[in-house]
mmCIF file of C-alpha atoms and ligand atoms in Angstrom:
data_model
loop_
_atom_site.group_PDB
_atom_site.id
_atom_site.type_symbol
_atom_site.label_atom_id
_atom_site.label_comp_id
_atom_site.label_asym_id
_atom_site.label_seq_id
_atom_site.Cartn_x
_atom_site.Cartn_y
_atom_site.Cartn_z
ATOM 1 C CA MET A 27 -72.383 -102.878 54.051
ATOM 2 C CA ASP A 28 -72.825 -106.214 52.301
ATOM 3 C CA LYS A 29 -73.694 -106.128 48.592
ATOM 4 C CA ASN A 30 -76.518 -108.589 49.222
ATOM 5 C CA ALA A 31 -78.325 -105.929 51.274
ATOM 6 C CA GLU A 32 -81.871 -105.292 50.081
ATOM 7 C CA ILE A 33 -81.120 -101.697 49.075
ATOM 8 C CA TYR A 34 -78.796 -103.013 46.339
ATOM 9 C CA GLN A 35 -81.745 -104.609 44.554
ATOM 10 C CA ASP A 36 -82.843 -101.181 43.298
ATOM 11 C CA LEU A 37 -79.664 -100.904 41.231
ATOM 12 C CA ASP A 38 -79.302 -102.031 37.618
ATOM 13 C CA ARG A 39 -75.600 -102.413 38.140
ATOM 14 C CA ILE A 40 -72.706 -101.165 40.207
ATOM 15 C CA LEU A 41 -70.779 -98.559 38.271
ATOM 16 C CA VAL A 42 -67.908 -97.793 40.655
ATOM 17 C CA THR A 43 -66.969 -100.057 43.548
ATOM 18 C CA ARG A 44 -65.964 -98.895 47.026
ATOM 19 C CA ASP A 45 -62.397 -100.092 46.376
ATOM 20 C CA GLU A 46 -62.121 -98.115 43.161
ATOM 21 C CA ILE A 47 -63.496 -95.064 44.974
ATOM 22 C CA GLN A 48 -60.986 -95.424 47.799
ATOM 23 C CA ASP A 49 -58.041 -95.649 45.404
ATOM 24 C CA LYS A 50 -59.089 -92.559 43.475
ATOM 25 C CA VAL A 51 -59.882 -90.521 46.562
ATOM 26 C CA ARG A 52 -56.434 -91.322 48.010
ATOM 27 C CA GLU A 53 -54.764 -90.313 44.773
ATOM 28 C CA LEU A 54 -56.730 -87.072 44.652
ATOM 29 C CA GLY A 55 -55.864 -86.267 48.263
ATOM 30 C CA ARG A 56 -52.169 -86.678 47.473
ATOM 31 C CA ARG A 57 -52.455 -84.466 44.389
ATOM 32 C CA ILE A 58 -54.200 -81.705 46.283
ATOM 33 C CA GLY A 59 -51.570 -82.042 49.007
ATOM 34 C CA GLU A 60 -48.845 -81.396 46.444
ATOM 35 C CA ASP A 61 -50.653 -78.625 44.579
ATOM 36 C CA TYR A 62 -51.450 -76.706 47.777
ATOM 37 C CA ARG A 63 -48.181 -77.255 49.629
ATOM 38 C CA GLY A 64 -47.509 -74.297 51.956
ATOM 39 C CA LYS A 65 -51.124 -73.134 51.712
ATOM 40 C CA THR A 66 -54.138 -73.622 53.964
ATOM 41 C CA PRO A 67 -57.036 -74.255 51.604
ATOM 42 C CA VAL A 68 -60.663 -73.856 52.568
ATOM 43 C CA MET A 69 -62.481 -77.042 51.588
ATOM 44 C CA ILE A 70 -66.146 -76.370 50.902
ATOM 45 C CA CYS A 71 -68.520 -79.309 51.045
ATOM 46 C CA ILE A 72 -71.620 -78.918 48.908
ATOM 47 C CA LEU A 73 -74.369 -80.518 50.945
ATOM 48 C CA LYS A 74 -75.743 -83.024 50.988
ATOM 49 C CA GLY A 75 -74.465 -85.057 48.059
ATOM 50 C CA ALA A 76 -70.748 -84.415 48.608
ATOM 51 C CA CYS A 77 -70.707 -85.229 52.333
ATOM 52 C CA VAL A 78 -69.422 -88.809 52.042
ATOM 53 C CA PHE A 79 -66.809 -87.953 49.418
ATOM 54 C CA PHE A 80 -65.788 -84.864 51.411
ATOM 55 C CA SER A 81 -65.224 -86.715 54.648
ATOM 56 C CA ASP A 82 -63.058 -89.318 52.912
ATOM 57 C CA LEU A 83 -61.176 -86.758 50.808
ATOM 58 C CA ILE A 84 -60.138 -84.353 53.568
ATOM 59 C CA ARG A 85 -58.646 -87.260 55.515
ATOM 60 C CA GLU A 86 -56.328 -87.964 52.566
ATOM 61 C CA ILE A 87 -54.981 -84.401 52.309
ATOM 62 C CA PRO A 88 -51.787 -84.074 54.347
ATOM 63 C CA LEU A 89 -52.055 -80.295 54.890
ATOM 64 C CA GLN A 90 -53.471 -77.760 57.290
ATOM 65 C CA LEU A 91 -56.900 -76.971 55.912
ATOM 66 C CA THR A 92 -60.242 -75.628 57.055
ATOM 67 C CA THR A 93 -63.721 -76.842 56.201
ATOM 68 C CA ASP A 94 -66.994 -75.097 55.526
ATOM 69 C CA PHE A 95 -70.382 -76.215 54.283
ATOM 70 C CA MET A 96 -72.879 -74.886 51.829
ATOM 71 C CA ALA A 97 -76.232 -76.256 50.742
ATOM 72 C CA ILE A 98 -77.678 -75.423 47.365
ATOM 73 C CA SER A 99 -80.567 -76.877 45.506
ATOM 74 C CA SER A 100 -81.145 -77.245 41.792
ATOM 75 C CA TYR A 101 -82.962 -80.529 41.567
ATOM 76 C CA GLY A 102 -85.950 -80.971 43.872
ATOM 77 C CA SER A 103 -86.534 -84.690 44.000
ATOM 78 C CA ALA A 104 -86.680 -85.342 40.262
ATOM 79 C CA THR A 105 -83.900 -86.764 38.122
ATOM 80 C CA LYS A 106 -83.761 -83.859 35.680
ATOM 81 C CA THR A 107 -82.176 -80.461 36.328
ATOM 82 C CA THR A 108 -84.434 -77.412 36.583
ATOM 83 C CA GLY A 109 -81.766 -74.755 36.151
ATOM 84 C CA VAL A 110 -83.054 -73.061 39.267
ATOM 85 C CA VAL A 111 -80.404 -72.780 41.948
ATOM 86 C CA ARG A 112 -81.081 -71.665 45.517
ATOM 87 C CA ILE A 113 -78.727 -71.221 48.488
ATOM 88 C CA LEU A 114 -80.296 -73.156 51.352
ATOM 89 C CA LYS A 115 -77.336 -72.774 53.722
ATOM 90 C CA ASP A 116 -74.507 -70.306 53.228
ATOM 91 C CA LEU A 117 -70.874 -70.538 54.356
ATOM 92 C CA ASP A 118 -70.098 -69.701 57.978
ATOM 93 C CA LYS A 119 -66.830 -67.886 57.245
ATOM 94 C CA ASP A 120 -65.658 -65.205 54.847
ATOM 95 C CA ILE A 121 -63.523 -66.519 51.956
ATOM 96 C CA LEU A 122 -61.884 -63.200 51.002
ATOM 97 C CA GLY A 123 -58.264 -63.882 50.014
ATOM 98 C CA LYS A 124 -58.578 -67.631 50.651
ATOM 99 C CA ASP A 125 -57.621 -70.563 48.454
ATOM 100 C CA VAL A 126 -60.942 -72.294 48.024
ATOM 101 C CA ILE A 127 -61.685 -75.804 46.816
ATOM 102 C CA ILE A 128 -65.318 -76.609 46.154
ATOM 103 C CA VAL A 129 -66.069 -80.277 46.741
ATOM 104 C CA GLU A 130 -69.059 -81.518 44.756
ATOM 105 C CA ASP A 131 -70.539 -84.949 44.226
ATOM 106 C CA ILE A 132 -71.291 -84.773 40.524
ATOM 107 C CA VAL A 133 -71.096 -82.297 37.679
ATOM 108 C CA ASP A 134 -73.959 -82.914 35.293
ATOM 109 C CA THR A 135 -75.118 -79.939 33.190
ATOM 110 C CA GLY A 136 -72.716 -77.769 35.191
ATOM 111 C CA ILE A 137 -75.407 -75.174 35.891
ATOM 112 C CA THR A 138 -75.206 -75.572 39.666
ATOM 113 C CA LEU A 139 -71.435 -75.226 39.891
ATOM 114 C CA ASN A 140 -71.276 -72.426 37.372
ATOM 115 C CA TYR A 141 -73.701 -70.430 39.486
ATOM 116 C CA LEU A 142 -71.774 -71.184 42.637
ATOM 117 C CA MET A 143 -68.446 -70.214 41.067
ATOM 118 C CA GLN A 144 -69.841 -66.776 40.145
ATOM 119 C CA ILE A 145 -70.922 -66.181 43.723
ATOM 120 C CA LEU A 146 -67.616 -67.258 45.270
ATOM 121 C CA ILE A 147 -65.519 -65.278 42.782
ATOM 122 C CA GLN A 148 -67.528 -62.161 43.668
ATOM 123 C CA ARG A 149 -66.678 -62.752 47.317
ATOM 124 C CA GLY A 150 -62.985 -62.365 46.530
ATOM 125 C CA ALA A 151 -61.455 -65.816 46.894
ATOM 126 C CA ALA A 152 -57.713 -65.736 46.045
ATOM 127 C CA SER A 153 -58.135 -68.931 44.053
ATOM 128 C CA LEU A 154 -61.006 -71.256 43.317
ATOM 129 C CA LYS A 155 -60.914 -74.841 42.156
ATOM 130 C CA ILE A 156 -63.451 -77.638 41.799
ATOM 131 C CA ALA A 157 -63.036 -81.196 43.048
ATOM 132 C CA ALA A 158 -65.809 -83.473 41.829
ATOM 133 C CA LEU A 159 -66.290 -87.139 42.519
ATOM 134 C CA LEU A 160 -68.119 -87.750 39.244
ATOM 135 C CA ASP A 161 -68.368 -85.966 35.932
ATOM 136 C CA LYS A 162 -71.044 -86.590 33.280
ATOM 137 C CA THR A 163 -69.249 -84.640 30.557
ATOM 138 C CA ALA A 164 -71.706 -85.788 27.886
ATOM 139 C CA ARG A 165 -74.480 -83.705 29.501
ATOM 140 C CA ARG A 166 -72.552 -80.472 29.993
ATOM 141 C CA LYS A 167 -74.471 -77.276 29.174
ATOM 142 C CA VAL A 168 -71.807 -74.895 30.455
ATOM 143 C CA PRO A 169 -68.871 -75.769 28.189
ATOM 144 C CA ASP A 170 -66.469 -73.298 29.838
ATOM 145 C CA LEU A 171 -66.784 -74.865 33.273
ATOM 146 C CA LYS A 172 -63.417 -76.337 34.268
ATOM 147 C CA VAL A 173 -63.484 -79.285 36.637
ATOM 148 C CA ASP A 174 -59.969 -79.145 38.080
ATOM 149 C CA TYR A 175 -60.035 -82.430 39.958
ATOM 150 C CA CYS A 176 -62.307 -85.330 39.092
ATOM 151 C CA CYS A 177 -62.294 -88.942 40.224
ATOM 152 C CA PHE A 178 -64.474 -90.603 37.587
ATOM 153 C CA ASP A 179 -65.930 -89.712 34.212
ATOM 154 C CA ILE A 180 -69.240 -91.531 33.932
ATOM 155 C CA PRO A 181 -71.791 -92.149 31.179
ATOM 156 C CA ASP A 182 -75.207 -90.460 31.075
ATOM 157 C CA ALA A 183 -77.104 -92.532 33.626
ATOM 158 C CA PHE A 184 -78.770 -91.659 36.913
ATOM 159 C CA VAL A 185 -76.490 -92.858 39.673
ATOM 160 C CA VAL A 186 -76.846 -93.148 43.434
ATOM 161 C CA GLY A 187 -74.700 -94.092 46.399
ATOM 162 C CA TYR A 188 -71.619 -92.777 48.221
ATOM 163 C CA GLY A 189 -73.581 -89.618 49.056
ATOM 164 C CA LEU A 190 -75.634 -89.338 45.883
ATOM 165 C CA ASP A 191 -79.372 -89.665 46.311
ATOM 166 C CA TYR A 192 -82.633 -90.273 44.611
ATOM 167 C CA ASP A 193 -85.404 -88.600 46.607
ATOM 168 C CA GLN A 194 -82.969 -88.335 49.564
ATOM 169 C CA LYS A 195 -82.420 -92.084 49.608
ATOM 170 C CA TYR A 196 -79.473 -94.358 48.724
ATOM 171 C CA ARG A 197 -76.835 -91.939 50.068
ATOM 172 C CA ASN A 198 -75.651 -94.660 52.427
ATOM 173 C CA LEU A 199 -74.631 -97.125 49.709
ATOM 174 C CA PRO A 200 -70.858 -97.618 49.911
ATOM 175 C CA ASP A 201 -70.631 -98.148 46.121
ATOM 176 C CA ILE A 202 -71.949 -96.053 43.228
ATOM 177 C CA GLY A 203 -74.612 -97.707 41.087
ATOM 178 C CA VAL A 204 -77.048 -97.036 38.281
ATOM 179 C CA LEU A 205 -80.543 -96.757 39.714
ATOM 180 C CA SER A 206 -83.153 -98.985 38.053
ATOM 181 C CA GLU A 207 -85.631 -96.974 36.026
ATOM 182 C CA ARG A 208 -88.539 -98.782 37.664
ATOM 183 C CA VAL A 209 -87.661 -96.989 40.934
ATOM 184 C CA TYR A 210 -88.361 -93.520 39.505
ATOM 185 C CA SER A 211 -90.748 -94.277 36.636
ATOM 186 C CA ASN A 212 -93.806 -94.897 38.821
HETATM 187 P P1 IMP B 580 -76.050 -79.824 37.381
HETATM 188 O O1 IMP B 580 -76.391 -78.432 37.769
HETATM 189 O O2 IMP B 580 -76.894 -80.329 36.275
HETATM 190 O O3 IMP B 580 -74.566 -80.002 37.091
HETATM 191 O O4 IMP B 580 -76.477 -80.733 38.579
HETATM 192 C C1 IMP B 580 -75.614 -81.142 39.556
HETATM 193 C C2 IMP B 580 -76.402 -81.706 40.705
HETATM 194 O O5 IMP B 580 -77.458 -82.541 40.253
HETATM 195 C C3 IMP B 580 -75.527 -82.578 41.559
HETATM 196 O O6 IMP B 580 -74.927 -81.855 42.600
HETATM 197 C C4 IMP B 580 -76.494 -83.631 42.057
HETATM 198 O O7 IMP B 580 -77.107 -83.191 43.250
HETATM 199 C C5 IMP B 580 -77.553 -83.716 40.995
HETATM 200 N N1 IMP B 580 -77.339 -84.870 40.088
HETATM 201 C C6 IMP B 580 -76.975 -84.840 38.788
HETATM 202 N N2 IMP B 580 -76.865 -86.062 38.274
HETATM 203 C C7 IMP B 580 -77.159 -86.912 39.273
HETATM 204 C C8 IMP B 580 -77.198 -88.356 39.375
HETATM 205 O O8 IMP B 580 -76.938 -89.126 38.427
HETATM 206 N N3 IMP B 580 -77.550 -88.841 40.579
HETATM 207 C C9 IMP B 580 -77.832 -88.066 41.657
HETATM 208 N N4 IMP B 580 -77.790 -86.725 41.621
HETATM 209 C C10 IMP B 580 -77.468 -86.150 40.431
HETATM 210 MG MG1 MG B 581 -75.397 -81.982 44.792
#
């Protein structure tokens, strides 16, 4: 998509370009490939935000792996977390004894992932790691949460694109940008 497209006018600025994303995702795929050599990890995509990242990432991992999908909700359509987490769609397959990698779009307060980790640990995964595209470390409310793999540390701003949404929109932007406040202030 061209950066002159109308949808780009709702951004204050581009924070991470598609080229920067591609480089980091490739690097992460290689790292996971090395760390999980000889294993068959289960890659779990957290819908919907992680779907674009997930589909790029798995294609950079040179291993046998399986995929599964889970949808949780903690946000509604606002830009502030509620702390309420619901499972909207559960995994299709059992993860007992599996090496699981949770693929998430962004770790903000960490409440969503922390909740999810508890659930998956209870289900008896052999190992459990987190791969996040973005991390807003400054806003963390769960200090113990360990993000094992992260592509970009970003400042405290509301971002959209490359799967991330505001009110279900902007997921189709190839780059990641800071959404203009005027879009969500009225
Ligand atoms: P947490 O529970 O506060 O860590 O919230 C994580 C979830 O909030 C992510 O999976 C996103 O769906 C959403 N989120 C947090 N920050 C942003 C943002 O800047 N843009 C879009 N979604 C966000
Ligand atoms: Mg999400």
